[in-house]
PDB file of C-alpha atoms in Angstrom:
ATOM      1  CA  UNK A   1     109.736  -7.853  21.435  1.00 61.00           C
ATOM      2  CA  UNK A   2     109.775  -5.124  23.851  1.00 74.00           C
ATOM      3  CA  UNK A   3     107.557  -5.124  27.120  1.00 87.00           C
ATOM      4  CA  UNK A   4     104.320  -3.548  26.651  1.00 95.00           C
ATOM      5  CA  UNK A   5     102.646  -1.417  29.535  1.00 98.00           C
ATOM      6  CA  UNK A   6      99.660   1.018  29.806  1.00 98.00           C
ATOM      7  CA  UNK A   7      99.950   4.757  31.120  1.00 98.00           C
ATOM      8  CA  UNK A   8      95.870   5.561  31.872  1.00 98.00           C
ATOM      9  CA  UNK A   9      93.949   2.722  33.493  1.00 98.00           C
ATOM     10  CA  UNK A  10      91.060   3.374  35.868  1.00 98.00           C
ATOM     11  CA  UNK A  11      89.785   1.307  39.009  1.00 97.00           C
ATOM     12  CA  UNK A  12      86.526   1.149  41.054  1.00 94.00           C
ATOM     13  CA  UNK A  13      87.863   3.322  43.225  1.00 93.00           C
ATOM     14  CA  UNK A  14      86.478   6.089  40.499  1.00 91.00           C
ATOM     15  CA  UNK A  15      84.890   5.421  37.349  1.00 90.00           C
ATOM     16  CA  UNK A  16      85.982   1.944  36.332  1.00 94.00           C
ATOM     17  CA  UNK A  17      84.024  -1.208  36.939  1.00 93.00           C
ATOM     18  CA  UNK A  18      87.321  -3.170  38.059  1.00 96.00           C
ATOM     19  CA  UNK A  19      88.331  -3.809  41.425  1.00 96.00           C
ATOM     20  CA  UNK A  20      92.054  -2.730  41.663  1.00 98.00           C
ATOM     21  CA  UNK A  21      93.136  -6.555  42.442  1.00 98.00           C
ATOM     22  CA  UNK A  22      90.827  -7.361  39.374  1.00 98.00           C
ATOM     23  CA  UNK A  23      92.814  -5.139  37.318  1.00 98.00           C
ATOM     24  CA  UNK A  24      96.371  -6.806  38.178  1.00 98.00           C
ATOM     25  CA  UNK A  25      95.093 -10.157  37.464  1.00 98.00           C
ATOM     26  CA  UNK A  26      93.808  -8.986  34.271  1.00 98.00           C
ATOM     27  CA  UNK A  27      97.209  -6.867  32.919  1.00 98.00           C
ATOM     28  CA  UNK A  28      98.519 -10.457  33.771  1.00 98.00           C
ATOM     29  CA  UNK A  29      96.809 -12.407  31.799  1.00 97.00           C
ATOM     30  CA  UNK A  30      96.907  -9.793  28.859  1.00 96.00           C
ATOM     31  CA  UNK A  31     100.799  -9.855  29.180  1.00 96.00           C
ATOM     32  CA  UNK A  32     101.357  -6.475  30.483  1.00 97.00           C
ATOM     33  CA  UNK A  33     105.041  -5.445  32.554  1.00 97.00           C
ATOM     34  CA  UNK A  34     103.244  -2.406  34.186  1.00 98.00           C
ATOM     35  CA  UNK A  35     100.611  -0.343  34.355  1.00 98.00           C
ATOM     36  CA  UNK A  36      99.702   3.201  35.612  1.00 98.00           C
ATOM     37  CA  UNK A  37      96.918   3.281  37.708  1.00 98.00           C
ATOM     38  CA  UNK A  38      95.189   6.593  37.288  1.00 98.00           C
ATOM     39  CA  UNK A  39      91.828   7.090  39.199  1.00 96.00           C
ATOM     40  CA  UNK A  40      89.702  10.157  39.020  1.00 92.00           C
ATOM     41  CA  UNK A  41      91.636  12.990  42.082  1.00 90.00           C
ATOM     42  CA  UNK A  42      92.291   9.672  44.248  1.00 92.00           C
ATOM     43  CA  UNK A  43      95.323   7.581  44.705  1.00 96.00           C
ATOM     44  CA  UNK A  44      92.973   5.108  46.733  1.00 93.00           C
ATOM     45  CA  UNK A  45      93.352   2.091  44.591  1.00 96.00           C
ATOM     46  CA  UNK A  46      97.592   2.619  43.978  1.00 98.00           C
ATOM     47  CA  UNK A  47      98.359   0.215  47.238  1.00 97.00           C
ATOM     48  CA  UNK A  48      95.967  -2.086  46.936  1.00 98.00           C
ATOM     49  CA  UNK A  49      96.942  -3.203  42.954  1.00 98.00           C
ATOM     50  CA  UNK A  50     100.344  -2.959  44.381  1.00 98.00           C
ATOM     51  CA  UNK A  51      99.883  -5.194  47.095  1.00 98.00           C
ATOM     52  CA  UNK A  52      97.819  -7.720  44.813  1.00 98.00           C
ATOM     53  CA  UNK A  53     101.159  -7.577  41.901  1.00 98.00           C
ATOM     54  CA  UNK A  54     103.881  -7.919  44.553  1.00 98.00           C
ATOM     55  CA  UNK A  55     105.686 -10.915  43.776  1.00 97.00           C
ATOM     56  CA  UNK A  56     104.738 -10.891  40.437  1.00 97.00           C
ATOM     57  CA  UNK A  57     105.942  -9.855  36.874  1.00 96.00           C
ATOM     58  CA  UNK A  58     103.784  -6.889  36.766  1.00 98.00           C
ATOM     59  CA  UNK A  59     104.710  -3.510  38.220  1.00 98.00           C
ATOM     60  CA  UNK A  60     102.094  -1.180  39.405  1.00 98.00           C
ATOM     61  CA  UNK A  61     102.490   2.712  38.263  1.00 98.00           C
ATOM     62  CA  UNK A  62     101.124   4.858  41.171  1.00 98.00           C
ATOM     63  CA  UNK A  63      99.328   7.347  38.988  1.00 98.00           C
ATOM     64  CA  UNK A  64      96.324  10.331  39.379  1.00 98.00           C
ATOM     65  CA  UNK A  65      94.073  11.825  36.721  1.00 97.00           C
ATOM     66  CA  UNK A  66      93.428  15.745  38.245  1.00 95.00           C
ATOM     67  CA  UNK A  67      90.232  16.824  36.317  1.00 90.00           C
ATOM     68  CA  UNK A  68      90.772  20.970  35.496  1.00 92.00           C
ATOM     69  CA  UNK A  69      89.114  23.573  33.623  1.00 89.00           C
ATOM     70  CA  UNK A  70      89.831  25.375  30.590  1.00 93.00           C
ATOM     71  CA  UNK A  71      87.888  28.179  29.094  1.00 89.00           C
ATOM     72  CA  UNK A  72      85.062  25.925  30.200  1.00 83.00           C
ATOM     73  CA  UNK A  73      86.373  23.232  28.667  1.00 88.00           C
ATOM     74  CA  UNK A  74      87.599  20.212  31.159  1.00 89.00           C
ATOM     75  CA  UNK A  75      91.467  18.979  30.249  1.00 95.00           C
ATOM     76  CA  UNK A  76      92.910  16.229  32.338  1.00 96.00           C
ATOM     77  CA  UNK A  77      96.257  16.144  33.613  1.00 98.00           C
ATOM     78  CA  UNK A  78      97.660  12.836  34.278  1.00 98.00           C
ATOM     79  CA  UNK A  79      99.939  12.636  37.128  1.00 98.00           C
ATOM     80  CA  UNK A  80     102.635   9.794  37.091  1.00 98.00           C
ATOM     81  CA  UNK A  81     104.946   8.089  39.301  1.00 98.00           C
ATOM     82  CA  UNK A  82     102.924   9.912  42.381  1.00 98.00           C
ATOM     83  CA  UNK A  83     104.540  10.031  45.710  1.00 97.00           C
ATOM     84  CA  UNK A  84     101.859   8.438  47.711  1.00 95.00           C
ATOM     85  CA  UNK A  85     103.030   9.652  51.087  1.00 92.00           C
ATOM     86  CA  UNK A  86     103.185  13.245  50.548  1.00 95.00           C
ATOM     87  CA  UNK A  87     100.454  14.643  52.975  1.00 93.00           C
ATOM     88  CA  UNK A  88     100.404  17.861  51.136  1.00 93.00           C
ATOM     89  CA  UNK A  89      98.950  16.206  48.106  1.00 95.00           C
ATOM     90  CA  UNK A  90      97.041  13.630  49.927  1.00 92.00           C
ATOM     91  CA  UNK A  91      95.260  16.683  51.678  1.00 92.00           C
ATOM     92  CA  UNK A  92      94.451  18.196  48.441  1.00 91.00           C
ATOM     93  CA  UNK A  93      93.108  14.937  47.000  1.00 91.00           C
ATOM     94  CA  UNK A  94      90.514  15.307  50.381  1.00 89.00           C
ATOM     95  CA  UNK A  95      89.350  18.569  49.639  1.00 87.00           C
ATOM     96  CA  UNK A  96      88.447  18.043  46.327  1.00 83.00           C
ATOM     97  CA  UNK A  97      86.647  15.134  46.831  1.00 82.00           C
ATOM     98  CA  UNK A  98      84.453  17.376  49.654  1.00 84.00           C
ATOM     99  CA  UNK A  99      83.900  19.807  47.036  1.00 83.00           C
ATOM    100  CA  UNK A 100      82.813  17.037  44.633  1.00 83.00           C
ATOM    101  CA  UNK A 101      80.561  15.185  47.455  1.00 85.00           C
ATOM    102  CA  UNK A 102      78.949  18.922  47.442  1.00 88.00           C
ATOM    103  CA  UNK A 103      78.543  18.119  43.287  1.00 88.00           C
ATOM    104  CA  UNK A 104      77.028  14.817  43.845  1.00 90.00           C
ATOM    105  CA  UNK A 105      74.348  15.991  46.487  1.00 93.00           C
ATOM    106  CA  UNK A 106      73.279  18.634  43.623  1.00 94.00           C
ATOM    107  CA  UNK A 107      72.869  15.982  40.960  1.00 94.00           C
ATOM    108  CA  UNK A 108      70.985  13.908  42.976  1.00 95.00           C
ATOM    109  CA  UNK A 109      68.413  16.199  44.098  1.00 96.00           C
ATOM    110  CA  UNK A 110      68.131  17.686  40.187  1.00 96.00           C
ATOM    111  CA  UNK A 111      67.814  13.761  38.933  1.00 96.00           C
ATOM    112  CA  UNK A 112      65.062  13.485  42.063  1.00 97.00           C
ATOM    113  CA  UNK A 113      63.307  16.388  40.964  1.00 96.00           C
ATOM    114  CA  UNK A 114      62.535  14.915  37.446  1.00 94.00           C
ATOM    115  CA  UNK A 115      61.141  11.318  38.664  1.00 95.00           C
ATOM    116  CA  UNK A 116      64.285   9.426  39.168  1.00 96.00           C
ATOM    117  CA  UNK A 117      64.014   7.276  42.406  1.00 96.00           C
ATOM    118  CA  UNK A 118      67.441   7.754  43.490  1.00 95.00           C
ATOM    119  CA  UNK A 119      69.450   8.404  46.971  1.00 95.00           C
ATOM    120  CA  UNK A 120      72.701   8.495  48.606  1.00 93.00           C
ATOM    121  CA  UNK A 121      71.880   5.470  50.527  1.00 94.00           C
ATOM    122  CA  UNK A 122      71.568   3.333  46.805  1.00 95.00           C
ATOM    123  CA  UNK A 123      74.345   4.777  45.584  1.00 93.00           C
ATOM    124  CA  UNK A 124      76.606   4.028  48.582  1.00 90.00           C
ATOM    125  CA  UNK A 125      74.989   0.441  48.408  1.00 92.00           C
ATOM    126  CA  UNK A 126      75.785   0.356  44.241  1.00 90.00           C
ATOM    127  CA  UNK A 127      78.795   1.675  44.125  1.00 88.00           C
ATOM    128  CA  UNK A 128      80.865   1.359  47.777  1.00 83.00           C
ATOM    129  CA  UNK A 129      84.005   3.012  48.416  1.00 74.00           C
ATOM    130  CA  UNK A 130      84.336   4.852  44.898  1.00 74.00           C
ATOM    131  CA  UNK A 131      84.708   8.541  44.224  1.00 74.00           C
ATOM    132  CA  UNK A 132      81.415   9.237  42.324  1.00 83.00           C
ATOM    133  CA  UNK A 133      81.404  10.529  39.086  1.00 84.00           C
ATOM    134  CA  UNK A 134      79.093  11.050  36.347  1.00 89.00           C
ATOM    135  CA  UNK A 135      79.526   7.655  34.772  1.00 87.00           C
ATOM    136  CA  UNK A 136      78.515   6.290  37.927  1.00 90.00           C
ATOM    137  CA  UNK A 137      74.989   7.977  37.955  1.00 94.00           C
ATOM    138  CA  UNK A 138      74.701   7.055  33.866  1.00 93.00           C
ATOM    139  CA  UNK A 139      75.351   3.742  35.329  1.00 91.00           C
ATOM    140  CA  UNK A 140      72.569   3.603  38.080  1.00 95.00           C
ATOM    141  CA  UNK A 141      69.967   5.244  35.895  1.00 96.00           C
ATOM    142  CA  UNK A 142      71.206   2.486  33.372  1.00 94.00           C
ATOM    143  CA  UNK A 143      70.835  -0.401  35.679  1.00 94.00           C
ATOM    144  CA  UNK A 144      67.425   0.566  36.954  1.00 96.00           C
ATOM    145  CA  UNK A 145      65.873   1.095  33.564  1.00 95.00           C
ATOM    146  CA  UNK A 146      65.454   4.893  33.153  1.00 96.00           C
ATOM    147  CA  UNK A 147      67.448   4.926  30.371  1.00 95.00           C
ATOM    148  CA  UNK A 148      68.664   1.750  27.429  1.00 94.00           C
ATOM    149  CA  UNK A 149      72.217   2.818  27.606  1.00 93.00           C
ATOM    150  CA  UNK A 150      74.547   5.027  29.254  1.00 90.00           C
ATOM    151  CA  UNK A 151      75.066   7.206  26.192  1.00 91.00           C
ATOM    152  CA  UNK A 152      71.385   7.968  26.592  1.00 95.00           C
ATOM    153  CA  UNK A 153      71.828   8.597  30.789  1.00 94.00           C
ATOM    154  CA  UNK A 154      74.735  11.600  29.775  1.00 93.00           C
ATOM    155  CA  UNK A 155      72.214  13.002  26.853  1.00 94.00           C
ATOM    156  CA  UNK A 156      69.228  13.516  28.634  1.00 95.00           C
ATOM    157  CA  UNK A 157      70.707  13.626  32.208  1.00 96.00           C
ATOM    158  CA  UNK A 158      74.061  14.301  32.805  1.00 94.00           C
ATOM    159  CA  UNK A 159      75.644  15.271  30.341  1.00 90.00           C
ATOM    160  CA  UNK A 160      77.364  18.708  30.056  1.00 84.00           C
ATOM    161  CA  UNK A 161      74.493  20.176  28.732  1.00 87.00           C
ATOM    162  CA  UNK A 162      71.894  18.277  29.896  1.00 94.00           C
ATOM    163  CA  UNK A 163      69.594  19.444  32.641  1.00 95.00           C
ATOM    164  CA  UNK A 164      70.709  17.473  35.942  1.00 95.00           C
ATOM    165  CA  UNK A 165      74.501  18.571  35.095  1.00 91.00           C
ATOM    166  CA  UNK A 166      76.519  20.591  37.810  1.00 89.00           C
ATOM    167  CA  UNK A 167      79.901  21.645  37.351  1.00 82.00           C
ATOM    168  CA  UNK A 168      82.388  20.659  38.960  1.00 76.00           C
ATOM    169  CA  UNK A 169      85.043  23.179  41.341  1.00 74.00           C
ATOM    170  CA  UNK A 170      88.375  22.549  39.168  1.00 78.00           C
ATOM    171  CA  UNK A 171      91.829  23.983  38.937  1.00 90.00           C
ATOM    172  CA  UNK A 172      93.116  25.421  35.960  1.00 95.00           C
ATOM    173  CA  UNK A 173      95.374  22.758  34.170  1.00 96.00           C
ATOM    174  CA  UNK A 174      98.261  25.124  34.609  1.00 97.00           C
ATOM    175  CA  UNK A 175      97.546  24.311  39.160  1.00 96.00           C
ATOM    176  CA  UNK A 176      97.102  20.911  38.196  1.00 96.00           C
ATOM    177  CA  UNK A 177     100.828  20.692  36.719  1.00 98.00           C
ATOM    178  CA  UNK A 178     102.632  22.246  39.394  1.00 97.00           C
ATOM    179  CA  UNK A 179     100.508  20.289  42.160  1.00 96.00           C
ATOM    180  CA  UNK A 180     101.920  17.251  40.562  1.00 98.00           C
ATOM    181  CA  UNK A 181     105.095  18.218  39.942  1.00 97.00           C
ATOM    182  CA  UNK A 182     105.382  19.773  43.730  1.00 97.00           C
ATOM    183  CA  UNK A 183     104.708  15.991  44.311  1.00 97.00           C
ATOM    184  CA  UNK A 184     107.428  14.912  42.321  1.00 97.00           C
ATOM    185  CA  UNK A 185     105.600  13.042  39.195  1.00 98.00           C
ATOM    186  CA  UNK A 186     105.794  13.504  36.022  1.00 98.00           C
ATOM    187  CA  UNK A 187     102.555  15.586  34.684  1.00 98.00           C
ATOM    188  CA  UNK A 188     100.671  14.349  30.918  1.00 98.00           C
ATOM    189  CA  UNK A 189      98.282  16.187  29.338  1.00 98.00           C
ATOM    190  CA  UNK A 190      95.768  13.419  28.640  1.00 98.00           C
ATOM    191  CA  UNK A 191      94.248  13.071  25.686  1.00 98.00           C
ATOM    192  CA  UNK A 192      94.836  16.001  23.770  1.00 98.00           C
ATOM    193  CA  UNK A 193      92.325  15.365  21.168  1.00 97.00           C
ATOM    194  CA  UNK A 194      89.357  14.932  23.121  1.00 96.00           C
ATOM    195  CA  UNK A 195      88.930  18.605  24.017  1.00 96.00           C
ATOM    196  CA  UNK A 196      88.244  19.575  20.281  1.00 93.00           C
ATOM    197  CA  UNK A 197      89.569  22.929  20.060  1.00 95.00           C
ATOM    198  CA  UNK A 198      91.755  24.150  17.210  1.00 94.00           C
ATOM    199  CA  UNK A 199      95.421  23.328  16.066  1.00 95.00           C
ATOM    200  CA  UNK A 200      96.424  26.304  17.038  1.00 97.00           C
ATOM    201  CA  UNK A 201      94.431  26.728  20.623  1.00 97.00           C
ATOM    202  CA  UNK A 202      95.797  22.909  21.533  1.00 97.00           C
ATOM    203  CA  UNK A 203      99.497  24.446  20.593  1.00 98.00           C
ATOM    204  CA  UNK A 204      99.009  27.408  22.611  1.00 98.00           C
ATOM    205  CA  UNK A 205      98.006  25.137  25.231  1.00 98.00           C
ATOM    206  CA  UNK A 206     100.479  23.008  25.375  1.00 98.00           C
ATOM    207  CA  UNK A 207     102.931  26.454  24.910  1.00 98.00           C
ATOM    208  CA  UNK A 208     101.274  27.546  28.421  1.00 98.00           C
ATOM    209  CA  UNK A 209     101.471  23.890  30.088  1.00 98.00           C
ATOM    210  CA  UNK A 210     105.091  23.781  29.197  1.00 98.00           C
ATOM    211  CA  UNK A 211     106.043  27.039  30.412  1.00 97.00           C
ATOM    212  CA  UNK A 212     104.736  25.261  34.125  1.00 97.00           C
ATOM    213  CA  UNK A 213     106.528  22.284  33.395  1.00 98.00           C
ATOM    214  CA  UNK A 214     104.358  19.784  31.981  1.00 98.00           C
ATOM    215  CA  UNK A 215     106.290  16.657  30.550  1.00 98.00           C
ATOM    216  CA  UNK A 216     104.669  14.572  28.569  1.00 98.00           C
ATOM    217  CA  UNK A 217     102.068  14.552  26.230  1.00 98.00           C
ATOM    218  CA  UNK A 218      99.910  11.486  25.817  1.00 98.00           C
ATOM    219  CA  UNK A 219      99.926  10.779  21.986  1.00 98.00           C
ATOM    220  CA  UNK A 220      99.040   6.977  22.057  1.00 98.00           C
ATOM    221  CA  UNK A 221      95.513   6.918  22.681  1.00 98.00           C
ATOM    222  CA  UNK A 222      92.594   4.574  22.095  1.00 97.00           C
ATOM    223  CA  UNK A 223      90.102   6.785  19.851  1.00 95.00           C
ATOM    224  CA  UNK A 224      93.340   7.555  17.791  1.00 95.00           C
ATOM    225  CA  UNK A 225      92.784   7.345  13.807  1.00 91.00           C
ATOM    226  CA  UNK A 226      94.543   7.491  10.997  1.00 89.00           C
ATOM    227  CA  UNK A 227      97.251  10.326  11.388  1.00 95.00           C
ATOM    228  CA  UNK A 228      95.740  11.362  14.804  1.00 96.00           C
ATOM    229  CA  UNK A 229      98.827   9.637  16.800  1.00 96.00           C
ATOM    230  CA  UNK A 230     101.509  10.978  14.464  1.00 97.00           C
ATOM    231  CA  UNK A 231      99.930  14.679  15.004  1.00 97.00           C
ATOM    232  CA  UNK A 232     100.492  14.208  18.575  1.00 98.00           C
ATOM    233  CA  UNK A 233     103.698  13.096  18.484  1.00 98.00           C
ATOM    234  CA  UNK A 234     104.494  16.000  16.718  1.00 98.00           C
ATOM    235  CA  UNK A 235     103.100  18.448  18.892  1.00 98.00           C
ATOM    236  CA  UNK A 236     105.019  16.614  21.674  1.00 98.00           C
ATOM    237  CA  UNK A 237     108.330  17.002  19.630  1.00 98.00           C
ATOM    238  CA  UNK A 238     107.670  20.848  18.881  1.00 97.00           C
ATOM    239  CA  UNK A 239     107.418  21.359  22.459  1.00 98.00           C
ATOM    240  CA  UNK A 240     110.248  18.817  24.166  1.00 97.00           C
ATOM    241  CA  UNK A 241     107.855  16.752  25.698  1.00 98.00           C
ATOM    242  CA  UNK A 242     107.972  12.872  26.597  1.00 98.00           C
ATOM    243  CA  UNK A 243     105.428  11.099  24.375  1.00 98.00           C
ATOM    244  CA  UNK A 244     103.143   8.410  26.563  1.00 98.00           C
ATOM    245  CA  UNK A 245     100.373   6.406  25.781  1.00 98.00           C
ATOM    246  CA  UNK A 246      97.330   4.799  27.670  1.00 98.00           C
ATOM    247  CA  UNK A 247      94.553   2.669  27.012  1.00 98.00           C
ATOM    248  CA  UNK A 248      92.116   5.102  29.579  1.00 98.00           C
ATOM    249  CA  UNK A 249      90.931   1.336  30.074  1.00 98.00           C
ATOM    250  CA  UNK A 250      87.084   1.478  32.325  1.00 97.00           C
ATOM    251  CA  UNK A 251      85.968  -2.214  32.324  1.00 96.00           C
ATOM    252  CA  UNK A 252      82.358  -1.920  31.408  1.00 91.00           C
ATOM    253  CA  UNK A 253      82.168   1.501  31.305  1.00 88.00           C
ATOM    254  CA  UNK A 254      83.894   1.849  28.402  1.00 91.00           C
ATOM    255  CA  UNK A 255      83.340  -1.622  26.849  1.00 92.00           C
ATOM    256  CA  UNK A 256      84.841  -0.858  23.323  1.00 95.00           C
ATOM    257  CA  UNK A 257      88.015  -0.004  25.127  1.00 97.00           C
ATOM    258  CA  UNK A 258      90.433  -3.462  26.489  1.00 98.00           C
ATOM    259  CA  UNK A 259      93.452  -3.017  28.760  1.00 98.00           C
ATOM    260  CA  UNK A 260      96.495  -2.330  27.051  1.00 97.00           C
ATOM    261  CA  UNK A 261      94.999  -2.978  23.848  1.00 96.00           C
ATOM    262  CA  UNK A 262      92.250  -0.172  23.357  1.00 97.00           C
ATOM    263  CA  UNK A 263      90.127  -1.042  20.341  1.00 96.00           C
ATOM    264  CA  UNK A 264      92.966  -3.852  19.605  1.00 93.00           C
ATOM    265  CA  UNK A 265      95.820  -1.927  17.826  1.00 90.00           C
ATOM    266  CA  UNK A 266      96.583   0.046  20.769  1.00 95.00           C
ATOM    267  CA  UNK A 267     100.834  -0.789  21.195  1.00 93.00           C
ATOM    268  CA  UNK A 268     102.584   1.218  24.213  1.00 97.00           C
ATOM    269  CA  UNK A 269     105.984   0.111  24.616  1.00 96.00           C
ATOM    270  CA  UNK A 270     107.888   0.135  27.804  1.00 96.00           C
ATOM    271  CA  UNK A 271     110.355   2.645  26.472  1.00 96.00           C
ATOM    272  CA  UNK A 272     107.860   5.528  26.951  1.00 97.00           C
ATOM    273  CA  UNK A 273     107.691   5.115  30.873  1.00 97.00           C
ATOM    274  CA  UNK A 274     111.101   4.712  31.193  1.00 96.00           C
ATOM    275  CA  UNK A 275     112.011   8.590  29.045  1.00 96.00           C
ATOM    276  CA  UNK A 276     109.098   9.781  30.984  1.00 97.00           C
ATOM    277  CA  UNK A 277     110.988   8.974  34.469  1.00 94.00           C
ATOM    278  CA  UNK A 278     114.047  10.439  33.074  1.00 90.00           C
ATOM    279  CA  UNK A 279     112.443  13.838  33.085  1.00 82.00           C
ATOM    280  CA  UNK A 280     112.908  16.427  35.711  1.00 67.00           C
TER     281      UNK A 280
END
């Protein structure tokens, strides 16, 4: 039986409620060879999980998911095989997160302005050493009782159309691609499915991706059904791309979701990394 792995995992260090040594032990005992580690615009987590799997079966995938907009919808690009010492990239990873600690000031001061006890000070203390997103405020107005459930948190308070929302400064998906392949990975459109729009918008996107050089198209997905991952293996074939699949694996967050397994059918085999890394 052929090695399994997982291509979209996410740590602490952004929206997951792993640690990134918590997630090696874990892809351990689950049986995974590898897995991609793919924070939120921050690489932060990569050397750590490294460090923690060295010596073991399990390889780490140094990985980045670049949030970007799209006709105001947000697509995420999934960078893999990142080369983590390339200061160019590393100083774009900085700025971003400026521009989104400008975002999280906004949110808090919109969430303070409708009753919600809430500071920079608790949510350094809560969450320490992550890149803030909003899960992580759903997840604070969660644990102090505003709200039953984070589903309710995004509805009435941060989600896109709720009234403490503030948009974030992205690059077009089209930047996000070249960024990562200036790096040298290999850039995914994550996901395809969860931006809703059309058959044929999603093919013109992917058209326009290609045309910068995006490689792979991640087709094995959790929320798949029924002929959901065949459709996107099709749209990868059309268009010469690598297929990939990932988990998007949160811990708590996403509790439906396991590692490597999604909602238990979930199969990724280790072939897909390895045509993925053939690409150039």
């Amino acid at each position: 039986m052929e090695a399994r792995i997982d291509l979209h995992v996410h740590s602490n260090c952004s929206d997951g409620t792993y640690t990134p040594e918590e997630l090696v032990l874990y892809a351990l005992r689950k049986g995974l060879s590898a897995f991609a580690l793919t924070d939120h615009d921050t690489v932060d987590g990569v050397r750590r999980a490294q460090q923690a799997a060295s010596g073991t079966s399990l390889t780490v995938i140094p990985g980045v998911e670049l949030s970007s907009d799209y006709k105001g919808r947000d697509i995420h690009v999934l960078g893999l095989g990142v080369r983590m010492e390339d200061p160019g990239f590393s100083a774009y990873l900085e700025q971003f997160r400026r521009a989104r600690d400008v975002r999280n000031q906004k949110m808090l001061q919109k969430l303070r302005d409708r009753g919600i006890s809430i500071s920079e000070e608790q949510m350094l203390s809560e969450f320490p050493g992550c890149v803030w997103t909003r899960a992580h405020f759903a997840r604070f107005l969660k644990d102090h009782g505003y709200v039953q459930d984070m589903q309710e948190a995004f509805k009435k308070y941060v989600g896109d159309h709720a009234p403490c929302f503030v948009p974030k400064e992205q690059i077009s998906p089209f930047e996000a691609v070249r960024l990562l392949l200036d790096n040298g990975a290999h850039p995914v459109l994550a996901h395809p499915l969860l931006y809703h729009l059309g058959p044929s918008e999603l093919e013109n996107l992917v058209d326009q991706l290609c045309v910068c050089g995006l490689q792979g198209l991640e087709a094995v997905y959790s929320t798949n059904r029924f002929s959901d991952e065949s459709a996107m293996k099709q749209l990868a074939l059309r268009h010469g791309l690598c297929v990939t699949g990932g988990s998007d694996f949160h811990g708590s967050n996403k509790p439906d979701i396991d590692l490597g397994t999604g909602h238990g059918n979930l199969n990724i085999p280790c072939s897909l990394w390895e045509k993925l890394r053939g690409c150039s």
